[in-house]
Short mmCIF file of C-alpha atoms and ligand atoms in Angstrom, two decimals:
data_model
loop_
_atom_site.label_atom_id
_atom_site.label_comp_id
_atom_site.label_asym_id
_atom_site.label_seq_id
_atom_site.Cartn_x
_atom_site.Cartn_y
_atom_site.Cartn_z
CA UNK K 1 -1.93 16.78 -12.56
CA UNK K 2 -1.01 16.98 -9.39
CA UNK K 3 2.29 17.10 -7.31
CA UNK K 4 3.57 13.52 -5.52
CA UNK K 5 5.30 12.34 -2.20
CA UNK K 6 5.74 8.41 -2.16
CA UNK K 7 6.42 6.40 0.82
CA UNK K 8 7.39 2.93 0.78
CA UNK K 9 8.13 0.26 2.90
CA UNK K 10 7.31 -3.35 4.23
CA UNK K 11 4.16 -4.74 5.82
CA UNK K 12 2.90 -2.95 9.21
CA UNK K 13 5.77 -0.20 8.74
CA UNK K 14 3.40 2.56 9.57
CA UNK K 15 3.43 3.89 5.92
CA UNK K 16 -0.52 3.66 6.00
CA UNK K 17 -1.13 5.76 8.95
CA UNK K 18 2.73 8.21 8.54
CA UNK K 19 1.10 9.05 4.90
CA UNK K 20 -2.62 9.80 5.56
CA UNK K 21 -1.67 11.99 8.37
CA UNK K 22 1.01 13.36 6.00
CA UNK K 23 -1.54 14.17 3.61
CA UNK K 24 -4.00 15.89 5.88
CA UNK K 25 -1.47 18.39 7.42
CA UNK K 26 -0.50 19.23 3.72
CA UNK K 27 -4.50 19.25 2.38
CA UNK K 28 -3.42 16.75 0.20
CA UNK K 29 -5.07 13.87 -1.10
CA UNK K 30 -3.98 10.03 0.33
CA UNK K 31 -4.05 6.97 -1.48
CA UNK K 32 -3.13 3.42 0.00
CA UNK K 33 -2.15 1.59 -3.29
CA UNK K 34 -2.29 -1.56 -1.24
CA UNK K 35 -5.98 -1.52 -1.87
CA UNK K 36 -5.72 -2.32 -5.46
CA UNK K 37 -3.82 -5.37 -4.64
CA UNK K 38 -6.31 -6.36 -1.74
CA UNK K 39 -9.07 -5.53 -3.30
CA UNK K 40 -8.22 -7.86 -6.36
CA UNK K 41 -7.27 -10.42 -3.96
CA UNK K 42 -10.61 -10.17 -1.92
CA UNK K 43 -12.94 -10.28 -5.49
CA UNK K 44 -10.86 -13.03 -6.72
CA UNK K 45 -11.62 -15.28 -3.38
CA UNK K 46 -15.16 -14.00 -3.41
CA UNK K 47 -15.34 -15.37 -6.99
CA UNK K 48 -13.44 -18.33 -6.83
CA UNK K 49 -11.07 -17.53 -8.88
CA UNK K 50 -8.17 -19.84 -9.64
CA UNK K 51 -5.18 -17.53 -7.89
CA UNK K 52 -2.56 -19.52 -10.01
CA UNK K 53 -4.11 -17.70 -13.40
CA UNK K 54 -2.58 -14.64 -14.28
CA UNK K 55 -4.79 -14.12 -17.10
CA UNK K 56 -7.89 -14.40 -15.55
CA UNK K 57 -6.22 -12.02 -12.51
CA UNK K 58 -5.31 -9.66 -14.99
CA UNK K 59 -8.85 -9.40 -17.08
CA UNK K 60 -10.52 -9.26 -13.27
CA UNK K 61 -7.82 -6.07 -12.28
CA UNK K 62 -9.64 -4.17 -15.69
CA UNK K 63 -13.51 -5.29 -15.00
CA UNK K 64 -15.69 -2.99 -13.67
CA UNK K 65 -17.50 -5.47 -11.08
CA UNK K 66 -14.93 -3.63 -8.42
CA UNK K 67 -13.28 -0.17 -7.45
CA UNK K 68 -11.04 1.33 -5.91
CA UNK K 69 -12.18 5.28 -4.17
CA UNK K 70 -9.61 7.47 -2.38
CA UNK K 71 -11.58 9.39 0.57
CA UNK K 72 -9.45 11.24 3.44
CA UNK K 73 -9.72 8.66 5.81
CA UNK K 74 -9.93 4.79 4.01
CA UNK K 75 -8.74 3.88 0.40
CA UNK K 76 -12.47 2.03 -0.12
CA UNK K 77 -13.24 -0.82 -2.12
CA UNK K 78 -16.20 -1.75 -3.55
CA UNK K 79 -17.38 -4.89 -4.84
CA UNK K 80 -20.22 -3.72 -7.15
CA UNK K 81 -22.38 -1.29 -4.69
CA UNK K 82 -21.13 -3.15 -1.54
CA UNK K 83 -17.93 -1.32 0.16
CA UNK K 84 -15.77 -4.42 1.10
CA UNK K 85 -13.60 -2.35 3.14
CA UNK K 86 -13.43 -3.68 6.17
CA UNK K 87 -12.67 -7.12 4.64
CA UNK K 88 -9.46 -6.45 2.73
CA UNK K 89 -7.76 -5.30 5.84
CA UNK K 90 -7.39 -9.08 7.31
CA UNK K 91 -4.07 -10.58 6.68
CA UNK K 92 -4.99 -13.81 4.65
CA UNK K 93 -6.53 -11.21 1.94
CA UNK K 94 -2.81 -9.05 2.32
CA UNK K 95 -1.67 -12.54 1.61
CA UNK K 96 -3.45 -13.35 -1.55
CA UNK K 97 -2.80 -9.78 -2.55
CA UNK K 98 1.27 -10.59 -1.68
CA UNK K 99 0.73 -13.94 -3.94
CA UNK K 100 -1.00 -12.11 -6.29
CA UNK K 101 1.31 -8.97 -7.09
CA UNK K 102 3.95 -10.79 -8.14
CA UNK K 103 2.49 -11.82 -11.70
CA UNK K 104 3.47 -9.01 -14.00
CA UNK K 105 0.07 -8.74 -15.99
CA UNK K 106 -1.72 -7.99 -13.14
CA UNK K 107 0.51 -5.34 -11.62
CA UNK K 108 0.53 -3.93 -15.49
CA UNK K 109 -3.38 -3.41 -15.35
CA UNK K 110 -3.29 -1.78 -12.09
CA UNK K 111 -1.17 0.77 -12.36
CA UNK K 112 -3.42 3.20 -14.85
CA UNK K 113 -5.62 3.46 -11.78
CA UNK K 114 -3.07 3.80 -9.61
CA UNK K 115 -1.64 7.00 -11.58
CA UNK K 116 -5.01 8.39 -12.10
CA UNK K 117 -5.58 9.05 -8.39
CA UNK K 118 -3.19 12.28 -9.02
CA UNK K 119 -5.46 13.39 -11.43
CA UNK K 120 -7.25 16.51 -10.68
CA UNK K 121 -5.55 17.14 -7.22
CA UNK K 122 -3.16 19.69 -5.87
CA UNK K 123 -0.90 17.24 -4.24
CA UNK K 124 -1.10 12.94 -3.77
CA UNK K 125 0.78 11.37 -0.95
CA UNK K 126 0.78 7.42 -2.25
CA UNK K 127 2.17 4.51 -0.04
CA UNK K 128 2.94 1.26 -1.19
CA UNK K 129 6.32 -0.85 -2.49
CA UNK K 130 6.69 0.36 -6.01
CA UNK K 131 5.21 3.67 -5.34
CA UNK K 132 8.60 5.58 -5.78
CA UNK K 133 9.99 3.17 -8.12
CA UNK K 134 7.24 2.48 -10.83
CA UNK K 135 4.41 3.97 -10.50
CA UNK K 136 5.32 7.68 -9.74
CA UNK K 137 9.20 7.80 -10.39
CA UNK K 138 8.94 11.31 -11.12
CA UNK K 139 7.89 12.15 -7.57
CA UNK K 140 9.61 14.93 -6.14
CA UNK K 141 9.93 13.50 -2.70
CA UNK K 142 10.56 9.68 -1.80
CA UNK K 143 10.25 8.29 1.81
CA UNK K 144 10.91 4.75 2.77
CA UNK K 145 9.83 3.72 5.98
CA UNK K 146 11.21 0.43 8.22
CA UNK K 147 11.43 -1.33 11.25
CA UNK K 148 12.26 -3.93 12.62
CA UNK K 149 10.17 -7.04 12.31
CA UNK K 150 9.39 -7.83 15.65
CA UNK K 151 7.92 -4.62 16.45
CA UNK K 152 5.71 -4.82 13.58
CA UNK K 153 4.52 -8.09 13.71
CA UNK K 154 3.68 -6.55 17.26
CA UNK K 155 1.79 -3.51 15.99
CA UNK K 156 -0.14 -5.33 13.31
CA UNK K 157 -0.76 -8.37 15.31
CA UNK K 158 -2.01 -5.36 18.44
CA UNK K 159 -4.43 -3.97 15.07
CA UNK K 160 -6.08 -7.55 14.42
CA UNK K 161 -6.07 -8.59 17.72
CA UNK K 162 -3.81 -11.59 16.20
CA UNK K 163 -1.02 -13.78 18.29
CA UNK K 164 2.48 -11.79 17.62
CA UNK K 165 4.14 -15.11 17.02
CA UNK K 166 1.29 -16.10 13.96
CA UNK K 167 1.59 -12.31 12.72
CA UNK K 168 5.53 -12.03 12.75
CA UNK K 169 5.55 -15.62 10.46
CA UNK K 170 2.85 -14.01 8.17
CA UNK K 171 4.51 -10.69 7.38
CA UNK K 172 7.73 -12.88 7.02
CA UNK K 173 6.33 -14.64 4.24
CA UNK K 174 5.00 -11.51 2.26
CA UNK K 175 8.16 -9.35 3.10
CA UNK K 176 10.07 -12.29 1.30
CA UNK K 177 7.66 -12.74 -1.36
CA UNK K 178 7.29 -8.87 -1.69
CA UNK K 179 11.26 -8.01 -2.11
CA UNK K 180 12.42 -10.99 -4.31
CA UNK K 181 9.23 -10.69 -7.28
CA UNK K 182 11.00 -10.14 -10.37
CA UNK K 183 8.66 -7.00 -11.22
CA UNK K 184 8.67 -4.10 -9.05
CA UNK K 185 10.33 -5.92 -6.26
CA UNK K 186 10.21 -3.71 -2.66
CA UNK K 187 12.70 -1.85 -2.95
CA UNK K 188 14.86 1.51 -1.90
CA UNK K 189 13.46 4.54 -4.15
CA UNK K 190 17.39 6.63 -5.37
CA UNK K 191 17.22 9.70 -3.49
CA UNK K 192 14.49 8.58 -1.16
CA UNK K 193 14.89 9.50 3.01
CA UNK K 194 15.07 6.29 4.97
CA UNK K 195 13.74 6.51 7.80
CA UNK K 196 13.83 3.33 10.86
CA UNK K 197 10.89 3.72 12.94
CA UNK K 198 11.54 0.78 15.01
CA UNK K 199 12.27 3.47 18.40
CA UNK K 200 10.02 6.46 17.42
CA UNK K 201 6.49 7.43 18.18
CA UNK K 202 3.82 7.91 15.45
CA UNK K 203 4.07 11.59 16.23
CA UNK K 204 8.13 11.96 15.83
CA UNK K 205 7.79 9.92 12.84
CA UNK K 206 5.23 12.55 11.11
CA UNK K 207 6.98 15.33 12.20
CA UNK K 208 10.42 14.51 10.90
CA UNK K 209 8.68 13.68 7.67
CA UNK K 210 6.47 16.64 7.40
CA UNK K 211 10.05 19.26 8.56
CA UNK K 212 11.81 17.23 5.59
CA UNK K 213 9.02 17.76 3.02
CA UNK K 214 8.37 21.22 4.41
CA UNK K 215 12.15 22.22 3.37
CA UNK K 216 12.02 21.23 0.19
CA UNK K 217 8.29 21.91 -1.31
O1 DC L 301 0.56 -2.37 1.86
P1 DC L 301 -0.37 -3.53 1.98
O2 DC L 301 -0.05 -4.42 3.15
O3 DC L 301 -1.81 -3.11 1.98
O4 DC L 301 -0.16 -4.38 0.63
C1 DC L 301 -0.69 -5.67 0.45
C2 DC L 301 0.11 -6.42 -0.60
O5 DC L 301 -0.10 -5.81 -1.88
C3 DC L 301 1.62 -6.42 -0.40
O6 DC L 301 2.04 -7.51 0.40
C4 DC L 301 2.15 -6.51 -1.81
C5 DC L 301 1.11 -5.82 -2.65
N1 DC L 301 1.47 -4.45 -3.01
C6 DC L 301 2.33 -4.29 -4.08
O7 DC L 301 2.80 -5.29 -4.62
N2 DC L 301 2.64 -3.04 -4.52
C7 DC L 301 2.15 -1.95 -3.91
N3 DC L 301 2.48 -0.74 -4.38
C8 DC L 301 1.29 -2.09 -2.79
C9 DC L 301 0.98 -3.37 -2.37
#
């Protein structure tokens, strides 16, 4: 089992992109634990499930008609042979998957897959909002990343090619949704380095990551 370095944080708070390249300078593996929750989201739409239901949500998280498979550069889904990818990256799916995480079943019968992506690995960097809280507590390092919401309804909406104004309401709505759930709300990991990335480049932001990790693994 391997070792674990969480970051957490809010939509579009660079936690995707800070912890893959994290993970690559330490020749670590990456997971994006956002995928489970899209990916449930996108094969409940696709199958017309009733989002409402936590029981069917929860039997659908356990089936085997969809994946999740950590590679270096994507957390992929697959729906059955087809990689769905690309599709769970569009903000109505992060939606369902905001609307969708908050029933307790369902975040129950994700997290065994969740955990087993440090299986059989030297190291696991894992982003997310409960990543530091539930599903690894024991990690030995906890980041949580921010900024302010402007600038990331400005980088996401930049991503999508989306209208800022649209994008900033969007991420409002999940942030909300995503911090007040009574299970594994978004929240501030004990111990874990805050770090406000609202004035610093992609680059400073790695690097004052990887020098804090570096000191202490
Ligand atoms: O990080 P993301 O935007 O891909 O996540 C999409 C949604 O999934 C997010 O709004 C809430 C949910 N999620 C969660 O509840 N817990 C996680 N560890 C990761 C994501």
């Amino acid at each position: 089992m391997g070792r674990v370095i969480t970051i957490d944080g809010p939509a579009a708070s660079g936690k995707t992109s800070v912890s893959r390249e994290l993970a690559r300078r330490l020749g670590w593996s990456w997971v994006s634990t956002g995928a489970f929750y899209r990916g449930l989201a996108y094969t409940a739409k696709r199958l017309n499930l009733n989002l409402d239901d936590e029981s069917q949500l929860s039997e659908l998280s356990r089936s085997d008609s969809w994946k999740v498979e950590m590679t270096e550069s994507r957390t992929r889904v697959l729906f059955g042979d087809e990689d769905v990818t690309d599709h769970i990256t569009h903000e109505d799916i992060g939606s369902i998957a905001s609307k969708i995480s908050h029933f307790p079943q369902v975040r129950e019968s994700l997290l065994e897959g969740q955990r087993d992506c440090r299986e059989r690995t030297e190291g696991l960097v894992a982003e997310g909002r409960d990543c530091g809280t539930v599903v690894f507590p024991d990690a030995e390092i906890k980041i949580f990343l921010t900024a302010r919401s402007e600038n990331r309804a400005e980088r996401r909406a930049k991503e999508l090619g989306l209208e800022k104004e649209e994008m900033a309401k969007a991420q409002q709505i999940r942030d909300q949704q995503d911090s007040t759930r009574k299970t594994a709300p978004l929240s501030v990991p004990e111990s874990a380095l805050v770090v406000d990335t609202t004035e610093m480049s992609f680059h400073e932001v790695v690097q004052i990551i990887e020098d804090f990790v570096k000191a202490r693994i």
